[in-house]
Amino acid sequence: MAYKDFRDFLATLEKEGQLLTINDEVKPEPDIAAATKAMSKLGAETPAMLFDNIYGYTDAKVAMNVMGSWPNHALMMSLPKNTPLKDQFFEFARRYDQFPMPVQREETAPFHEVEITENINLFDILPLFRLNQGDGGFYIDKACVISRDLDDPEHFGKQNVGIYRMQVKGKDRLGIQPVPQHDIAIHLRQAEERGENLPVVIALGNEPAITTAAATPLLYDQSEYEMAGAIQGEPYRIVKAKDSDLDIPWGAEVVLEGELLAGVREFEGPFGEFTGHYSGGRSMPVIKINRVYHRQNPIFEHLYIGMPWTETDYMIGINTSVPLYHQLKEAFPNEIEAVNAMYTHGLVAIISTKRRYGGFAKAVGMRALTTPHGLGYCKLVIVVDEDVDPFNLPQVMWALSTKMHPKHDAVIIPDLSVLTLDPGSSPSGITHKMVLDATTPVAPETRGHYSQPLDSPVNVEKWEQRLRELLR
Amino acid sequence: MHTCPRCESKKAEVVSKSPVEGAWEVYMCPVCIFTWRSIEPETITNPEKYNRAFKVNPADIPNAENVPALPAKYIK
């Protein structure tokens, strides 16, 4: 079942006991970021938060941690909120296979209610605030940024919907970080080679399917809107922009239309990133905003990012793991069981697999390094047996404890590529990578004493299912 | 004009005032683009107490790396 818009999802979270409204007065800084970071520290099942009494504002509402837990991730897919993580993974993989789902086009949208084209001041329109103490300013970091391929503008799939960090750098001005690997950097390059500005739309406060699709590492010509439809199981609703041919999520709370300025770079950052470190002090492109629309009394959705785990890690966990799973399946369709690439966007990945013969698991680990996502991530790949749940870290630690022999099972490959944000890479973007084989040795690799593995009492799985239903 | 806590330029200006009159103002520095709110902790608002590791020397700003790189025709 699809959520109509952001408010519809918030209503479901509230009904399911997964939304905490903070009515007490809070200061924009440091309270909202501090409360959100504190919420992340309380575990993996925390609620979203809605702040509706913010000092100095009359009617601002700020939503945080909206997808910052596994129950909220399950509800994103309209699954029961206590759906186990591994089941969420397989359900996401099943829906990923439904891609592409055609879109549904609309003529008007709720965000058309209020339109501003003169004297735009983003600092007045949005209740902006600082996230981390070293940040260079106020950021927007959970919005969908939409742009088109200028050389192939009719290609719907080459229209990109991505989430990028954006620093508010003036009343109608944003800095944006499109690193060269990002799709929007391809569009910007095309525009700059022509000497033209690149039209962009920024949509804030969306229902969660498009946010999830926008944060999924899709191929360049795959449409995030058609993936959002696949994830929610219904066509995704979009509406045209007024100043360009770009398509906008119908249910957005706030929409900014503007253009990326060709040939402009300006000092940006720093900004606390998902690696748990700041990055910045570089010169980055600038967006000029020409038109703003929003719903009456819009809800500002924002995302605290910082030392993991935060909402980001829940938002890009499963949707990073599933493409890697599919790419490994292409090579080893009968062996790959599941992939957990949730640690710092997949810098650490865990793969569970069957083994055909000795040495096979190491080959699976090496293949992960050469997948598209692996080229920038997968610094450490842990390979475990098919009956070890890669999402259950105590099980993975058990496999490492008992199955791995450091002399035989630790493989280091020197000087491979990694994302430049990896603070350990040296030079930036280059690192050694490691495969740890924590699978049971199979012939002809006969070593260790693994002939008497423990089994469970009869009917444990039936009891597990029954208990889960009783606890629902 | 206000003093930027980060790069200490004297050119920062008010970019927003609280909807509730007198609660706070937001300032922005046109030199290093630092942005802050008047009621933030002193470690943010006071140039003397701003974290030294995050200070910006205006002389370094023109040398910052371009990300992504600019096509050749834009490089003077």
Coordinates of C-alpha atoms in Angstrom, one line a residue:
Chain A
M1 CA 0.0 0.0 0.0
A2 CA 1.4 3.4 -1.0
Y3 CA 1.5 6.4 1.4
K4 CA -0.3 9.4 -0.2
D5 CA 2.2 11.9 1.1
F6 CA 4.5 12.7 4.0
R7 CA 1.7 13.5 6.4
D8 CA 0.0 10.1 5.6
F9 CA 3.2 8.3 6.6
L10 CA 3.5 10.4 9.8
A11 CA -0.1 9.5 10.6
T12 CA 0.7 5.8 10.2
L13 CA 3.8 6.2 12.4
E14 CA 1.6 7.8 15.1
K15 CA -1.1 5.1 14.9
E16 CA 1.7 2.4 15.3
G17 CA 3.2 4.2 18.3
Q18 CA 6.3 5.2 16.2
L19 CA 5.9 8.9 16.4
L20 CA 6.8 11.0 19.5
T21 CA 5.6 14.6 19.5
I22 CA 7.7 16.9 21.6
N23 CA 5.3 19.7 22.8
D24 CA 7.8 21.2 25.3
E25 CA 9.6 24.3 24.0
V26 CA 13.0 23.5 22.4
K27 CA 15.7 25.8 21.0
P28 CA 16.6 25.3 17.4
E29 CA 20.2 24.7 18.5
P30 CA 21.4 22.6 20.1
D31 CA 18.1 21.0 21.2
I32 CA 16.7 19.5 18.0
A33 CA 19.9 17.8 16.8
A34 CA 20.8 16.8 20.3
A35 CA 17.4 15.2 20.9
T36 CA 17.6 13.4 17.6
K37 CA 21.1 12.1 18.2
A38 CA 20.0 11.0 21.7
M39 CA 17.1 9.1 20.2
S40 CA 19.4 7.2 17.9
K41 CA 21.4 6.1 21.0
L42 CA 18.3 4.5 22.5
G43 CA 18.3 1.5 20.1
A44 CA 17.1 0.3 16.8
E45 CA 13.4 0.5 17.4
T46 CA 13.0 4.2 18.1
P47 CA 10.2 6.5 17.0
A48 CA 10.2 9.5 14.7
M49 CA 10.0 12.8 16.4
L50 CA 7.9 15.9 15.7
F51 CA 8.9 19.2 17.3
D52 CA 6.0 21.7 17.3
N53 CA 7.1 24.2 19.9
I54 CA 10.4 25.8 18.7
Y55 CA 11.7 28.9 20.4
G56 CA 11.3 32.0 18.2
Y57 CA 8.8 30.4 15.8
T58 CA 5.1 30.7 15.9
D59 CA 3.9 27.6 13.9
A60 CA 7.0 25.7 12.7
K61 CA 7.0 22.0 12.7
V62 CA 10.1 19.9 12.4
A63 CA 10.1 16.1 11.8
M64 CA 13.2 14.1 12.6
N65 CA 14.3 10.4 12.7
V66 CA 11.4 9.6 10.4
M67 CA 13.0 6.4 9.1
G68 CA 15.5 6.1 11.8
S69 CA 14.7 2.6 13.1
W70 CA 13.8 -0.9 11.8
P71 CA 10.1 -0.6 12.7
N72 CA 9.9 2.6 10.7
H73 CA 11.7 1.0 7.8
A74 CA 9.2 -1.9 7.9
L75 CA 6.3 0.6 8.0
M76 CA 7.9 2.3 5.0
M77 CA 7.1 -0.9 3.1
S78 CA 3.7 -1.3 4.9
L79 CA 5.0 -4.4 6.7
P80 CA 4.2 -5.2 10.3
K81 CA 6.5 -3.0 12.4
N82 CA 8.2 -6.0 14.1
T83 CA 9.2 -7.7 10.8
P84 CA 12.7 -9.2 11.3
L85 CA 15.5 -7.4 9.5
K86 CA 16.3 -10.4 7.3
D87 CA 12.7 -10.6 6.2
Q88 CA 12.7 -6.9 5.4
F89 CA 15.8 -7.6 3.3
F90 CA 14.1 -10.4 1.3
E91 CA 10.9 -8.4 0.9
F92 CA 12.8 -5.4 -0.4
A93 CA 14.7 -7.7 -2.8
R94 CA 11.4 -9.1 -4.1
R95 CA 10.0 -5.6 -4.7
Y96 CA 13.3 -4.5 -6.3
D97 CA 12.6 -7.2 -8.9
Q98 CA 9.3 -5.5 -9.8
F99 CA 11.2 -2.6 -11.2
P100 CA 10.2 -0.7 -13.3
M101 CA 6.7 0.3 -12.1
P102 CA 5.2 3.0 -14.5
V103 CA 4.5 6.4 -12.9
Q104 CA 1.1 8.2 -12.5
R105 CA 1.1 11.8 -13.7
E106 CA -0.9 14.5 -12.0
E107 CA -1.8 18.0 -13.0
T108 CA -1.8 19.7 -9.6
A109 CA -0.3 18.9 -6.2
P110 CA -0.9 20.0 -2.6
F111 CA 2.4 21.9 -2.6
H112 CA 0.9 24.4 -5.1
E113 CA -1.2 25.9 -2.3
V114 CA 1.4 28.6 -1.6
E115 CA 3.8 30.0 -4.3
I116 CA 6.6 32.5 -3.8
T117 CA 8.6 33.9 -6.7
E118 CA 9.7 37.3 -5.3
N119 CA 11.9 38.2 -2.3
I120 CA 12.5 34.5 -1.6
N121 CA 14.2 34.0 1.7
L122 CA 14.9 30.3 2.6
F123 CA 15.9 31.3 6.1
D124 CA 12.4 32.6 6.7
I125 CA 10.5 29.9 4.8
L126 CA 12.2 26.9 6.4
P127 CA 12.9 26.5 10.1
L128 CA 16.6 25.8 9.4
F129 CA 19.1 24.9 12.2
R130 CA 22.6 23.6 12.8
L131 CA 23.1 19.9 13.1
N132 CA 26.7 19.5 14.3
Q133 CA 29.0 22.0 16.1
G134 CA 31.6 22.1 13.3
D135 CA 29.1 22.5 10.5
G136 CA 29.7 25.7 8.4
G137 CA 26.0 26.6 8.5
F138 CA 22.5 25.3 8.2
Y139 CA 22.0 22.4 5.8
I140 CA 19.2 20.6 3.9
D141 CA 20.2 16.9 3.8
K142 CA 17.2 14.7 3.2
A143 CA 15.6 16.4 0.2
C144 CA 15.2 14.9 -3.3
V145 CA 17.2 16.8 -5.9
I146 CA 15.9 16.2 -9.4
S147 CA 17.8 16.9 -12.7
R148 CA 17.8 15.7 -16.3
D149 CA 20.4 14.4 -18.8
L150 CA 20.8 17.3 -21.2
D151 CA 22.1 15.1 -24.0
D152 CA 19.1 12.8 -23.7
P153 CA 16.3 14.9 -22.1
E154 CA 13.5 12.6 -23.3
H155 CA 14.9 9.6 -21.4
F156 CA 12.8 9.3 -18.3
G157 CA 15.2 6.9 -16.6
K158 CA 18.1 9.3 -17.0
Q159 CA 16.2 11.9 -15.0
N160 CA 17.9 11.6 -11.6
V161 CA 16.4 11.8 -8.1
G162 CA 19.2 11.9 -5.6
I163 CA 19.8 13.1 -2.0
Y164 CA 22.8 15.4 -1.6
R165 CA 24.0 17.6 1.2
M166 CA 23.1 21.3 0.6
Q167 CA 24.3 24.2 2.6
V168 CA 21.9 27.2 2.7
K169 CA 24.3 30.0 1.6
G170 CA 22.0 32.9 1.1
K171 CA 18.3 33.9 0.9
D172 CA 17.9 32.1 -2.4
R173 CA 21.2 30.3 -2.7
L174 CA 22.3 26.7 -1.9
G175 CA 25.7 25.0 -2.0
I176 CA 25.5 21.4 -3.2
Q177 CA 28.0 18.5 -3.0
P178 CA 27.8 16.5 -6.3
V179 CA 30.9 14.2 -6.0
P180 CA 32.1 13.0 -9.4
Q181 CA 30.5 9.5 -8.9
H182 CA 27.0 11.0 -8.4
D183 CA 24.6 11.1 -11.3
I184 CA 23.9 14.8 -10.9
A185 CA 27.6 15.4 -11.5
I186 CA 27.1 14.0 -15.0
H187 CA 24.3 16.4 -15.7
L188 CA 26.3 19.3 -14.3
R189 CA 29.2 18.4 -16.5
Q190 CA 27.0 18.4 -19.6
A191 CA 25.6 21.8 -18.6
E192 CA 29.0 23.3 -17.9
E193 CA 30.4 22.1 -21.2
R194 CA 27.5 23.9 -23.0
G195 CA 27.9 26.9 -20.8
E196 CA 24.3 26.6 -19.6
N197 CA 22.8 26.5 -16.1
L198 CA 21.3 23.1 -15.1
P199 CA 17.6 23.3 -14.1
V200 CA 17.0 21.5 -10.8
V201 CA 14.1 20.9 -8.4
I202 CA 14.4 20.2 -4.7
A203 CA 11.5 18.4 -3.0
L204 CA 11.4 18.4 0.8
G205 CA 9.2 16.3 3.1
N206 CA 8.3 13.3 0.9
E207 CA 6.7 10.0 1.6
P208 CA 9.4 7.5 2.3
A209 CA 9.3 5.3 -0.9
I210 CA 10.9 8.0 -3.1
T211 CA 13.4 8.9 -0.3
T212 CA 14.4 5.2 -0.2
A213 CA 14.7 4.9 -4.0
A214 CA 16.7 8.2 -4.2
A215 CA 19.1 6.7 -1.7
T216 CA 19.5 3.4 -3.5
P217 CA 22.5 2.9 -5.8
L218 CA 20.6 2.4 -9.0
L219 CA 22.2 2.3 -12.5
Y220 CA 22.4 5.6 -14.3
D221 CA 19.4 5.0 -16.6
Q222 CA 17.1 3.5 -14.0
S223 CA 14.3 5.8 -12.8
E224 CA 14.0 6.4 -9.1
Y225 CA 10.3 7.1 -9.6
E226 CA 9.8 3.7 -11.2
M227 CA 11.8 2.2 -8.4
A228 CA 9.7 4.0 -5.8
G229 CA 6.6 2.5 -7.5
A230 CA 8.1 -0.9 -7.2
I231 CA 8.9 -0.4 -3.5
Q232 CA 5.4 0.8 -2.6
G233 CA 3.7 -1.6 -5.0
E234 CA 1.7 1.1 -6.8
P235 CA 2.5 3.7 -9.5
Y236 CA 4.4 6.6 -8.0
R237 CA 2.6 10.0 -8.4
I238 CA 4.5 12.9 -10.0
V239 CA 3.7 16.4 -11.2
K240 CA 5.6 18.7 -13.6
A241 CA 7.7 21.6 -12.5
K242 CA 6.7 25.1 -13.9
D243 CA 10.1 26.4 -14.9
S244 CA 11.5 23.1 -16.5
D245 CA 10.5 19.7 -17.7
L246 CA 11.4 18.1 -14.4
D247 CA 9.0 15.8 -12.5
I248 CA 8.3 16.3 -8.8
P249 CA 7.0 14.0 -6.1
W250 CA 3.3 14.8 -5.8
G251 CA 3.2 14.6 -2.0
A252 CA 6.1 16.9 -1.2
E253 CA 5.7 19.5 1.6
V254 CA 8.0 22.1 0.1
V255 CA 9.4 22.4 -3.4
L256 CA 12.2 24.7 -4.6
E257 CA 12.8 25.3 -8.3
G258 CA 16.1 26.7 -9.4
E259 CA 19.2 26.2 -11.4
L260 CA 22.8 24.9 -10.8
L261 CA 25.0 27.8 -11.9
A262 CA 27.4 26.8 -14.6
G263 CA 31.1 27.5 -13.9
V264 CA 30.5 28.5 -10.3
R265 CA 32.3 27.0 -7.3
E266 CA 32.1 28.5 -3.8
F267 CA 33.6 27.7 -0.4
E268 CA 31.4 25.0 1.4
G269 CA 31.3 23.2 4.7
P270 CA 32.5 21.6 6.7
F271 CA 29.6 19.2 7.3
G272 CA 29.5 16.2 9.7
E273 CA 29.2 13.2 7.5
F274 CA 28.0 9.6 7.7
T275 CA 31.5 8.4 8.2
G276 CA 31.5 10.0 11.7
H277 CA 33.9 12.7 10.5
Y278 CA 33.6 16.2 9.0
S279 CA 34.4 16.9 5.4
G280 CA 34.5 20.3 3.7
G281 CA 36.6 23.3 3.1
R282 CA 36.3 22.7 -0.6
S283 CA 34.7 24.8 -3.3
M284 CA 31.4 23.4 -4.6
P285 CA 28.6 24.3 -7.1
V286 CA 25.8 26.7 -6.2
I287 CA 22.1 26.5 -6.9
K288 CA 20.0 29.7 -7.3
I289 CA 16.4 29.3 -6.3
N290 CA 13.8 31.1 -8.5
R291 CA 10.5 29.7 -7.2
V292 CA 9.2 28.1 -4.0
Y293 CA 6.0 26.3 -3.4
H294 CA 4.7 24.8 -0.2
R295 CA 1.7 23.4 1.5
Q296 CA -0.1 25.5 4.1
N297 CA 1.9 25.2 7.4
P298 CA 4.5 22.9 5.9
I299 CA 6.3 20.3 8.0
F300 CA 10.0 20.6 7.6
E301 CA 11.6 17.1 7.5
H302 CA 15.2 17.1 8.4
L303 CA 17.8 14.4 9.1
Y304 CA 20.4 14.3 11.8
I305 CA 23.7 12.8 10.4
G306 CA 26.8 12.1 12.4
M307 CA 28.6 9.4 14.3
P308 CA 26.8 6.1 13.2
W309 CA 24.2 4.9 13.8
T310 CA 21.8 7.6 12.9
E311 CA 18.8 7.8 10.6
T312 CA 21.0 7.7 7.6
D313 CA 22.2 4.2 8.4
Y314 CA 18.6 2.9 8.5
M315 CA 17.8 4.7 5.4
I316 CA 20.7 3.4 3.3
G317 CA 21.1 -0.1 4.9
I318 CA 18.7 -2.5 3.1
N319 CA 18.7 -0.5 -0.1
T320 CA 22.5 -0.7 -0.4
S321 CA 22.5 -4.4 0.5
V322 CA 19.9 -5.5 -2.1
P323 CA 21.7 -4.2 -5.3
L324 CA 24.9 -5.9 -4.0
Y325 CA 23.0 -9.1 -3.4
H326 CA 21.6 -8.9 -7.0
Q327 CA 25.0 -8.4 -8.5
L328 CA 26.5 -11.3 -6.6
K329 CA 23.5 -13.4 -7.5
E330 CA 24.3 -12.8 -11.2
A331 CA 27.7 -14.4 -10.7
F332 CA 26.7 -17.1 -8.2
P333 CA 22.9 -17.6 -8.5
N334 CA 22.6 -20.8 -6.5
E335 CA 25.0 -20.0 -3.7
I336 CA 24.5 -16.4 -2.4
E337 CA 22.0 -16.4 0.5
A338 CA 21.9 -12.8 1.8
V339 CA 24.0 -9.7 1.9
N340 CA 24.3 -7.2 4.8
A341 CA 26.2 -4.1 3.6
M342 CA 24.8 -1.8 6.2
Y343 CA 27.9 -0.6 7.9
T344 CA 28.9 2.9 6.9
H345 CA 27.1 2.5 3.6
G346 CA 28.9 -0.8 3.0
L347 CA 32.5 0.0 3.9
V348 CA 32.0 -3.3 5.8
A349 CA 29.9 -6.0 4.2
I350 CA 28.8 -9.4 5.3
I351 CA 27.8 -12.1 2.8
S352 CA 26.3 -15.4 3.6
T353 CA 26.8 -18.1 0.9
K354 CA 26.9 -21.8 0.2
R355 CA 30.3 -23.1 -0.9
R356 CA 30.8 -25.4 -3.8
Y357 CA 34.4 -26.3 -3.0
G358 CA 37.4 -25.1 -1.0
G359 CA 38.3 -21.5 -1.7
F360 CA 34.9 -20.6 -3.1
A361 CA 34.0 -18.2 -0.3
K362 CA 37.1 -16.2 -0.9
A363 CA 36.1 -15.8 -4.6
V364 CA 32.6 -14.5 -3.4
G365 CA 34.4 -11.9 -1.3
M366 CA 36.6 -10.9 -4.2
R367 CA 33.6 -10.6 -6.5
A368 CA 32.0 -8.2 -4.0
L369 CA 35.0 -5.9 -4.3
T370 CA 34.5 -5.6 -8.0
T371 CA 30.7 -4.8 -8.0
P372 CA 29.8 -1.2 -8.9
H373 CA 29.2 -0.4 -5.2
G374 CA 32.2 -2.4 -4.1
L375 CA 34.5 -0.2 -6.1
G376 CA 33.8 2.6 -3.7
Y377 CA 33.1 0.6 -0.6
C378 CA 33.5 -3.0 0.7
K379 CA 36.8 -2.3 2.5
L380 CA 36.2 -5.3 4.7
V381 CA 34.1 -8.3 3.4
I382 CA 33.2 -11.0 5.9
V383 CA 31.9 -14.2 4.3
V384 CA 29.8 -16.6 6.4
D385 CA 28.0 -19.9 5.8
E386 CA 24.5 -19.9 4.4
D387 CA 23.0 -20.8 7.8
V388 CA 24.5 -17.7 9.5
D389 CA 22.2 -14.7 9.3
P390 CA 24.4 -11.9 8.2
F391 CA 22.1 -9.4 9.9
N392 CA 22.6 -11.1 13.2
L393 CA 25.9 -9.8 14.4
P394 CA 26.3 -12.2 17.3
Q395 CA 26.0 -15.0 14.8
V396 CA 28.6 -13.4 12.6
M397 CA 30.9 -13.0 15.5
W398 CA 30.4 -16.6 16.3
A399 CA 31.4 -17.5 12.8
L400 CA 34.5 -15.4 13.0
S401 CA 35.3 -16.8 16.4
T402 CA 35.1 -20.4 15.4
K403 CA 35.4 -20.7 11.6
M404 CA 38.1 -18.3 10.7
H405 CA 41.8 -19.3 10.8
P406 CA 43.9 -16.1 10.4
K407 CA 46.7 -18.0 8.6
H408 CA 44.3 -19.2 5.9
D409 CA 41.3 -17.0 5.9
A410 CA 42.5 -13.4 6.0
V411 CA 43.2 -12.0 2.5
I412 CA 44.5 -8.5 2.0
I413 CA 44.5 -6.9 -1.5
P414 CA 46.6 -3.7 -1.7
D415 CA 45.7 -0.3 -3.1
L416 CA 42.1 -0.5 -4.3
S417 CA 39.6 2.3 -4.9
V418 CA 37.4 3.6 -2.1
L419 CA 35.3 6.7 -1.7
T420 CA 37.3 9.7 -0.8
L421 CA 35.2 10.4 2.3
D422 CA 36.8 7.3 3.9
P423 CA 39.0 9.1 6.4
G424 CA 41.5 6.1 6.6
S425 CA 42.2 6.1 2.8
S426 CA 45.7 7.2 1.8
P427 CA 46.0 8.8 -0.5
S428 CA 42.4 9.9 -0.3
G429 CA 40.4 7.3 -2.4
I430 CA 42.9 4.5 -2.1
T431 CA 43.0 1.7 0.5
H432 CA 43.9 -1.9 1.0
K433 CA 40.9 -4.1 1.3
M434 CA 40.3 -7.4 3.2
V435 CA 38.3 -10.5 2.8
L436 CA 37.7 -12.6 6.0
D437 CA 36.5 -16.1 5.2
A438 CA 34.5 -17.2 8.2
T439 CA 32.9 -20.2 6.4
T440 CA 33.3 -23.8 7.3
P441 CA 36.2 -25.3 5.2
V442 CA 35.0 -27.8 2.6
A443 CA 37.0 -30.2 0.4
P444 CA 39.6 -30.1 -0.8
E445 CA 40.3 -27.6 2.0
T446 CA 40.1 -30.1 4.9
R447 CA 41.2 -28.6 8.1
G448 CA 39.8 -28.0 11.6
H449 CA 37.3 -30.1 13.5
Y450 CA 33.9 -29.2 12.2
S451 CA 32.2 -32.6 11.9
Q452 CA 29.8 -32.3 14.8
P453 CA 28.0 -29.0 14.6
L454 CA 25.3 -28.4 17.2
D455 CA 21.7 -28.7 16.1
S456 CA 18.7 -27.0 17.7
P457 CA 15.8 -28.7 19.5
V458 CA 13.0 -29.8 17.2
N459 CA 10.5 -27.1 16.1
V460 CA 12.5 -24.1 17.2
E461 CA 11.5 -22.3 13.9
K462 CA 7.8 -23.0 14.5
W463 CA 8.1 -21.6 18.0
E464 CA 10.0 -18.5 16.8
Q465 CA 7.1 -17.7 14.4
R466 CA 4.5 -18.4 17.0
L467 CA 6.2 -16.2 19.6
R468 CA 6.6 -13.4 17.1
E469 CA 2.8 -13.5 16.4
L470 CA 2.1 -13.5 20.1
L471 CA 4.3 -10.5 20.6
R472 CA 2.9 -8.5 17.7
Chain B
M1 CA 27.7 44.4 10.4
H2 CA 28.7 41.6 12.7
T3 CA 32.0 39.8 13.3
C4 CA 32.2 36.3 11.9
P5 CA 33.1 33.8 14.7
R6 CA 34.9 31.6 12.2
C7 CA 37.0 33.8 9.9
E8 CA 36.6 37.1 11.9
S9 CA 35.6 39.2 8.9
K10 CA 33.5 42.2 10.0
K11 CA 31.1 41.8 7.2
A12 CA 28.5 39.4 8.4
E13 CA 24.9 40.5 7.9
V14 CA 21.4 39.6 9.3
V15 CA 19.7 37.2 7.0
S16 CA 16.7 36.3 9.1
K17 CA 14.9 37.4 12.3
S18 CA 12.7 35.2 14.5
P19 CA 8.9 35.3 13.7
V20 CA 8.5 36.0 17.4
E21 CA 10.0 39.4 17.7
G22 CA 13.3 39.7 19.5
A23 CA 13.9 36.0 20.1
W24 CA 16.9 35.6 17.8
E25 CA 18.6 36.7 14.5
V26 CA 20.5 34.6 12.0
Y27 CA 23.7 36.0 10.5
M28 CA 25.8 35.1 7.5
C29 CA 29.4 35.9 6.7
P30 CA 29.9 36.8 2.9
V31 CA 33.6 35.8 3.2
C32 CA 33.5 32.2 4.5
I33 CA 29.7 31.7 4.3
F34 CA 29.5 30.8 7.9
T35 CA 26.0 31.0 9.3
W36 CA 24.9 31.2 12.9
R37 CA 22.1 32.1 15.2
S38 CA 22.5 34.8 17.9
I39 CA 21.3 32.4 20.7
E40 CA 23.7 29.5 19.9
P41 CA 26.3 28.6 22.6
E42 CA 29.3 30.9 22.8
T43 CA 31.5 28.2 21.3
I44 CA 29.7 29.0 18.1
T45 CA 29.0 32.8 18.4
N46 CA 32.1 34.1 20.0
P47 CA 35.3 34.4 17.8
E48 CA 37.5 33.9 20.8
K49 CA 35.8 30.7 21.8
Y50 CA 35.1 29.2 18.4
N51 CA 36.8 25.8 18.0
R52 CA 40.3 26.6 16.6
A53 CA 40.3 23.4 14.6
F54 CA 37.4 24.8 12.5
K55 CA 38.6 28.4 12.1
V56 CA 39.0 29.6 8.5
N57 CA 41.7 31.9 7.2
P58 CA 40.2 34.0 4.4
A59 CA 43.5 33.8 2.5
D60 CA 43.0 30.1 2.1
I61 CA 39.5 30.3 0.6
P62 CA 40.6 31.0 -3.0
N63 CA 42.9 27.9 -2.9
A64 CA 40.2 25.5 -1.8
E65 CA 39.9 22.4 -4.1
N66 CA 37.1 22.5 -6.7
V67 CA 34.7 19.5 -6.3
P68 CA 33.8 18.5 -9.0
A69 CA 36.7 20.0 -11.0
L70 CA 35.7 22.9 -13.4
P71 CA 35.9 22.4 -17.1
A72 CA 39.0 24.1 -18.6
K73 CA 37.0 26.9 -20.2
Y74 CA 36.0 28.3 -16.8
I75 CA 39.6 28.3 -15.4
K76 CA 41.1 31.8 -15.6

